[in-house]
Amino acid sequence: MRATVRCPYCVSDLAFFAMVAHVDGRYICGKCGHTAYPDDAAYLCRCPKCLELAGARMAS
Ligand SMILES: [Zn+2]
Ligand SMILES: [Zn+2]
């Protein structure tokens, strides 16, 4: 059994927001839409938060 994948953006008071396993192996945060793919280190999430971070990195 895999460890729970947690969304880095949705931190609650007690724990990170647990992400839901999807059929294709990805994990999706039901709160912000962030996705993670533990099996693929090169996977890039395209949720608004990650795009925002990528954009900020490019602008600086
Ligand atoms: Zn989230
Ligand atoms: Zn994301």
PDB file of N, CA and C and ligand atoms in Angstrom:
ATOM      1  N   MET A   1       0.838  -1.201   0.000  1.00  0.00           N
ATOM      2  CA  MET A   1       0.000   0.000   0.000  1.00  0.00           C
ATOM      3  C   MET A   1       0.872   1.250   0.000  1.00  0.00           C
ATOM      4  N   ARG A   2       0.517   2.178  -0.845  1.00  0.00           N
ATOM      5  CA  ARG A   2       1.302   3.398  -0.968  1.00  0.00           C
ATOM      6  C   ARG A   2       1.007   4.378   0.150  1.00  0.00           C
ATOM      7  N   ALA A   3       1.983   5.207   0.402  1.00  0.00           N
ATOM      8  CA  ALA A   3       1.774   6.283   1.356  1.00  0.00           C
ATOM      9  C   ALA A   3       0.811   7.299   0.757  1.00  0.00           C
ATOM     10  N   THR A   4       0.134   8.002   1.603  1.00  0.00           N
ATOM     11  CA  THR A   4      -0.802   9.011   1.137  1.00  0.00           C
ATOM     12  C   THR A   4      -0.058  10.153   0.455  1.00  0.00           C
ATOM     13  N   VAL A   5      -0.526  10.531  -0.725  1.00  0.00           N
ATOM     14  CA  VAL A   5       0.064  11.669  -1.407  1.00  0.00           C
ATOM     15  C   VAL A   5      -0.691  12.918  -0.971  1.00  0.00           C
ATOM     16  N   ARG A   6       0.068  13.922  -0.616  1.00  0.00           N
ATOM     17  CA  ARG A   6      -0.576  15.121  -0.090  1.00  0.00           C
ATOM     18  C   ARG A   6      -0.290  16.334  -0.949  1.00  0.00           C
ATOM     19  N   CYS A   7      -1.292  17.173  -1.067  1.00  0.00           N
ATOM     20  CA  CYS A   7      -1.134  18.384  -1.853  1.00  0.00           C
ATOM     21  C   CYS A   7      -0.280  19.392  -1.096  1.00  0.00           C
ATOM     22  N   PRO A   8       0.793  19.904  -1.740  1.00  0.00           N
ATOM     23  CA  PRO A   8       1.666  20.864  -1.070  1.00  0.00           C
ATOM     24  C   PRO A   8       1.033  22.245  -0.930  1.00  0.00           C
ATOM     25  N   TYR A   9      -0.052  22.489  -1.645  1.00  0.00           N
ATOM     26  CA  TYR A   9      -0.673  23.809  -1.624  1.00  0.00           C
ATOM     27  C   TYR A   9      -1.804  23.930  -0.621  1.00  0.00           C
ATOM     28  N   CYS A  10      -2.417  22.799  -0.304  1.00  0.00           N
ATOM     29  CA  CYS A  10      -3.585  22.833   0.568  1.00  0.00           C
ATOM     30  C   CYS A  10      -3.240  22.285   1.945  1.00  0.00           C
ATOM     31  N   VAL A  11      -2.554  23.066   2.701  1.00  0.00           N
ATOM     32  CA  VAL A  11      -2.157  22.642   4.033  1.00  0.00           C
ATOM     33  C   VAL A  11      -3.243  23.012   5.026  1.00  0.00           C
ATOM     34  N   SER A  12      -3.773  22.025   5.694  1.00  0.00           N
ATOM     35  CA  SER A  12      -4.755  22.303   6.732  1.00  0.00           C
ATOM     36  C   SER A  12      -4.027  22.446   8.062  1.00  0.00           C
ATOM     37  N   ASP A  13      -4.779  22.660   9.110  1.00  0.00           N
ATOM     38  CA  ASP A  13      -4.167  22.847  10.418  1.00  0.00           C
ATOM     39  C   ASP A  13      -3.469  21.582  10.905  1.00  0.00           C
ATOM     40  N   LEU A  14      -4.024  20.448  10.576  1.00  0.00           N
ATOM     41  CA  LEU A  14      -3.495  19.191  11.102  1.00  0.00           C
ATOM     42  C   LEU A  14      -2.592  18.465  10.122  1.00  0.00           C
ATOM     43  N   ALA A  15      -2.916  18.539   8.853  1.00  0.00           N
ATOM     44  CA  ALA A  15      -2.164  17.773   7.866  1.00  0.00           C
ATOM     45  C   ALA A  15      -2.381  18.372   6.490  1.00  0.00           C
ATOM     46  N   PHE A  16      -1.589  17.905   5.542  1.00  0.00           N
ATOM     47  CA  PHE A  16      -1.816  18.302   4.163  1.00  0.00           C
ATOM     48  C   PHE A  16      -3.120  17.688   3.678  1.00  0.00           C
ATOM     49  N   PHE A  17      -3.698  18.321   2.693  1.00  0.00           N
ATOM     50  CA  PHE A  17      -4.920  17.814   2.099  1.00  0.00           C
ATOM     51  C   PHE A  17      -4.574  16.565   1.292  1.00  0.00           C
ATOM     52  N   ALA A  18      -5.152  15.447   1.654  1.00  0.00           N
ATOM     53  CA  ALA A  18      -4.841  14.192   0.969  1.00  0.00           C
ATOM     54  C   ALA A  18      -5.348  14.233  -0.465  1.00  0.00           C
ATOM     55  N   MET A  19      -4.549  13.721  -1.370  1.00  0.00           N
ATOM     56  CA  MET A  19      -4.915  13.731  -2.777  1.00  0.00           C
ATOM     57  C   MET A  19      -5.555  12.398  -3.164  1.00  0.00           C
ATOM     58  N   VAL A  20      -6.425  12.445  -4.156  1.00  0.00           N
ATOM     59  CA  VAL A  20      -7.178  11.259  -4.566  1.00  0.00           C
ATOM     60  C   VAL A  20      -6.463  10.552  -5.712  1.00  0.00           C
ATOM     61  N   ALA A  21      -6.277   9.254  -5.590  1.00  0.00           N
ATOM     62  CA  ALA A  21      -5.637   8.479  -6.648  1.00  0.00           C
ATOM     63  C   ALA A  21      -6.553   8.373  -7.854  1.00  0.00           C
ATOM     64  N   HIS A  22      -5.996   8.621  -9.027  1.00  0.00           N
ATOM     65  CA  HIS A  22      -6.757   8.557 -10.258  1.00  0.00           C
ATOM     66  C   HIS A  22      -6.424   7.265 -10.996  1.00  0.00           C
ATOM     67  N   VAL A  23      -7.266   6.883 -11.956  1.00  0.00           N
ATOM     68  CA  VAL A  23      -7.081   5.607 -12.646  1.00  0.00           C
ATOM     69  C   VAL A  23      -5.772   5.528 -13.415  1.00  0.00           C
ATOM     70  N   ASP A  24      -5.269   6.639 -13.906  1.00  0.00           N
ATOM     71  CA  ASP A  24      -4.060   6.610 -14.722  1.00  0.00           C
ATOM     72  C   ASP A  24      -2.778   6.699 -13.890  1.00  0.00           C
ATOM     73  N   GLY A  25      -2.903   6.629 -12.568  1.00  0.00           N
ATOM     74  CA  GLY A  25      -1.720   6.643 -11.723  1.00  0.00           C
ATOM     75  C   GLY A  25      -1.407   7.994 -11.119  1.00  0.00           C
ATOM     76  N   ARG A  26      -2.104   9.026 -11.604  1.00  0.00           N
ATOM     77  CA  ARG A  26      -1.878  10.349 -11.039  1.00  0.00           C
ATOM     78  C   ARG A  26      -2.666  10.516  -9.747  1.00  0.00           C
ATOM     79  N   TYR A  27      -2.264  11.523  -8.989  1.00  0.00           N
ATOM     80  CA  TYR A  27      -3.022  11.894  -7.806  1.00  0.00           C
ATOM     81  C   TYR A  27      -3.525  13.306  -8.013  1.00  0.00           C
ATOM     82  N   ILE A  28      -4.768  13.513  -7.678  1.00  0.00           N
ATOM     83  CA  ILE A  28      -5.377  14.814  -7.904  1.00  0.00           C
ATOM     84  C   ILE A  28      -5.921  15.379  -6.605  1.00  0.00           C
ATOM     85  N   CYS A  29      -5.614  16.651  -6.362  1.00  0.00           N
ATOM     86  CA  CYS A  29      -6.161  17.326  -5.188  1.00  0.00           C
ATOM     87  C   CYS A  29      -7.573  17.779  -5.507  1.00  0.00           C
ATOM     88  N   GLY A  30      -8.525  17.370  -4.697  1.00  0.00           N
ATOM     89  CA  GLY A  30      -9.908  17.729  -4.930  1.00  0.00           C
ATOM     90  C   GLY A  30     -10.205  19.169  -4.573  1.00  0.00           C
ATOM     91  N   LYS A  31      -9.265  19.830  -3.942  1.00  0.00           N
ATOM     92  CA  LYS A  31      -9.506  21.200  -3.502  1.00  0.00           C
ATOM     93  C   LYS A  31      -9.019  22.217  -4.532  1.00  0.00           C
ATOM     94  N   CYS A  32      -7.771  22.057  -4.991  1.00  0.00           N
ATOM     95  CA  CYS A  32      -7.205  23.064  -5.899  1.00  0.00           C
ATOM     96  C   CYS A  32      -6.929  22.519  -7.292  1.00  0.00           C
ATOM     97  N   GLY A  33      -7.041  21.194  -7.478  1.00  0.00           N
ATOM     98  CA  GLY A  33      -6.819  20.627  -8.796  1.00  0.00           C
ATOM     99  C   GLY A  33      -5.378  20.272  -9.077  1.00  0.00           C
ATOM    100  N   HIS A  34      -4.505  20.436  -8.087  1.00  0.00           N
ATOM    101  CA  HIS A  34      -3.101  20.075  -8.269  1.00  0.00           C
ATOM    102  C   HIS A  34      -2.974  18.579  -8.508  1.00  0.00           C
ATOM    103  N   THR A  35      -2.085  18.183  -9.425  1.00  0.00           N
ATOM    104  CA  THR A  35      -1.882  16.773  -9.713  1.00  0.00           C
ATOM    105  C   THR A  35      -0.443  16.382  -9.440  1.00  0.00           C
ATOM    106  N   ALA A  36      -0.241  15.105  -9.124  1.00  0.00           N
ATOM    107  CA  ALA A  36       1.103  14.582  -8.908  1.00  0.00           C
ATOM    108  C   ALA A  36       1.185  13.208  -9.544  1.00  0.00           C
ATOM    109  N   TYR A  37       2.364  12.874 -10.010  1.00  0.00           N
ATOM    110  CA  TYR A  37       2.553  11.587 -10.668  1.00  0.00           C
ATOM    111  C   TYR A  37       3.813  10.960 -10.104  1.00  0.00           C
ATOM    112  N   PRO A  38       3.697  10.248  -8.974  1.00  0.00           N
ATOM    113  CA  PRO A  38       4.866   9.706  -8.269  1.00  0.00           C
ATOM    114  C   PRO A  38       5.707   8.774  -9.131  1.00  0.00           C
ATOM    115  N   ASP A  39       5.094   8.143 -10.125  1.00  0.00           N
ATOM    116  CA  ASP A  39       5.835   7.197 -10.960  1.00  0.00           C
ATOM    117  C   ASP A  39       6.677   7.874 -12.025  1.00  0.00           C
ATOM    118  N   ASP A  40       6.437   9.158 -12.247  1.00  0.00           N
ATOM    119  CA  ASP A  40       7.169   9.872 -13.294  1.00  0.00           C
ATOM    120  C   ASP A  40       7.758  11.162 -12.724  1.00  0.00           C
ATOM    121  N   ALA A  41       9.079  11.135 -12.517  1.00  0.00           N
ATOM    122  CA  ALA A  41       9.749  12.283 -11.897  1.00  0.00           C
ATOM    123  C   ALA A  41       9.720  13.507 -12.792  1.00  0.00           C
ATOM    124  N   ALA A  42       9.527  13.290 -14.094  1.00  0.00           N
ATOM    125  CA  ALA A  42       9.543  14.408 -15.043  1.00  0.00           C
ATOM    126  C   ALA A  42       8.151  14.998 -15.260  1.00  0.00           C
ATOM    127  N   TYR A  43       7.176  14.439 -14.568  1.00  0.00           N
ATOM    128  CA  TYR A  43       5.808  14.925 -14.754  1.00  0.00           C
ATOM    129  C   TYR A  43       5.665  16.358 -14.271  1.00  0.00           C
ATOM    130  N   LEU A  44       5.023  17.174 -15.098  1.00  0.00           N
ATOM    131  CA  LEU A  44       4.793  18.567 -14.721  1.00  0.00           C
ATOM    132  C   LEU A  44       3.302  18.816 -14.545  1.00  0.00           C
ATOM    133  N   CYS A  45       2.941  19.279 -13.385  1.00  0.00           N
ATOM    134  CA  CYS A  45       1.544  19.606 -13.117  1.00  0.00           C
ATOM    135  C   CYS A  45       1.190  20.931 -13.787  1.00  0.00           C
ATOM    136  N   ARG A  46      -0.023  21.024 -14.290  1.00  0.00           N
ATOM    137  CA  ARG A  46      -0.468  22.245 -14.958  1.00  0.00           C
ATOM    138  C   ARG A  46      -1.642  22.895 -14.233  1.00  0.00           C
ATOM    139  N   CYS A  47      -1.712  22.687 -12.956  1.00  0.00           N
ATOM    140  CA  CYS A  47      -2.776  23.343 -12.200  1.00  0.00           C
ATOM    141  C   CYS A  47      -2.444  24.832 -12.068  1.00  0.00           C
ATOM    142  N   PRO A  48      -3.424  25.666 -11.765  1.00  0.00           N
ATOM    143  CA  PRO A  48      -3.196  27.121 -11.672  1.00  0.00           C
ATOM    144  C   PRO A  48      -2.061  27.499 -10.728  1.00  0.00           C
ATOM    145  N   LYS A  49      -1.929  26.794  -9.628  1.00  0.00           N
ATOM    146  CA  LYS A  49      -0.879  27.130  -8.660  1.00  0.00           C
ATOM    147  C   LYS A  49       0.503  26.854  -9.235  1.00  0.00           C
ATOM    148  N   CYS A  50       0.663  25.721  -9.894  1.00  0.00           N
ATOM    149  CA  CYS A  50       1.954  25.377 -10.470  1.00  0.00           C
ATOM    150  C   CYS A  50       2.288  26.293 -11.642  1.00  0.00           C
ATOM    151  N   LEU A  51       1.292  26.642 -12.449  1.00  0.00           N
ATOM    152  CA  LEU A  51       1.534  27.559 -13.554  1.00  0.00           C
ATOM    153  C   LEU A  51       1.930  28.929 -13.025  1.00  0.00           C
ATOM    154  N   GLU A  52       1.321  29.311 -11.924  1.00  0.00           N
ATOM    155  CA  GLU A  52       1.638  30.586 -11.295  1.00  0.00           C
ATOM    156  C   GLU A  52       3.091  30.604 -10.838  1.00  0.00           C
ATOM    157  N   LEU A  53       3.524  29.513 -10.233  1.00  0.00           N
ATOM    158  CA  LEU A  53       4.909  29.396  -9.785  1.00  0.00           C
ATOM    159  C   LEU A  53       5.862  29.418 -10.967  1.00  0.00           C
ATOM    160  N   ALA A  54       5.509  28.688 -12.015  1.00  0.00           N
ATOM    161  CA  ALA A  54       6.358  28.642 -13.208  1.00  0.00           C
ATOM    162  C   ALA A  54       6.448  30.031 -13.832  1.00  0.00           C
ATOM    163  N   GLY A  55       5.316  30.737 -13.869  1.00  0.00           N
ATOM    164  CA  GLY A  55       5.303  32.075 -14.438  1.00  0.00           C
ATOM    165  C   GLY A  55       6.142  33.039 -13.619  1.00  0.00           C
ATOM    166  N   ALA A  56       6.068  32.922 -12.303  1.00  0.00           N
ATOM    167  CA  ALA A  56       6.839  33.793 -11.422  1.00  0.00           C
ATOM    168  C   ALA A  56       8.324  33.543 -11.601  1.00  0.00           C
ATOM    169  N   ARG A  57       8.667  32.276 -11.828  1.00  0.00           N
ATOM    170  CA  ARG A  57      10.069  31.925 -12.012  1.00  0.00           C
ATOM    171  C   ARG A  57      10.591  32.531 -13.319  1.00  0.00           C
ATOM    172  N   MET A  58       9.754  32.504 -14.338  1.00  0.00           N
ATOM    173  CA  MET A  58      10.164  33.044 -15.633  1.00  0.00           C
ATOM    174  C   MET A  58      10.282  34.559 -15.598  1.00  0.00           C
ATOM    175  N   ALA A  59       9.418  35.197 -14.816  1.00  0.00           N
ATOM    176  CA  ALA A  59       9.382  36.651 -14.787  1.00  0.00           C
ATOM    177  C   ALA A  59      10.546  37.232 -13.999  1.00  0.00           C
ATOM    178  N   SER A  60      11.068  36.492 -13.033  1.00  0.00           N
ATOM    179  CA  SER A  60      12.124  37.028 -12.196  1.00  0.00           C
ATOM    180  C   SER A  60      13.478  36.959 -12.880  1.00  0.00           C
TER     181      SER A  60
HETATM  182 ZN    ZN B   1      -4.547  21.257  -3.352  1.00  0.00          ZN
HETATM  183 ZN    ZN B   2      -0.014  21.720  -9.429  1.00  0.00          ZN
END
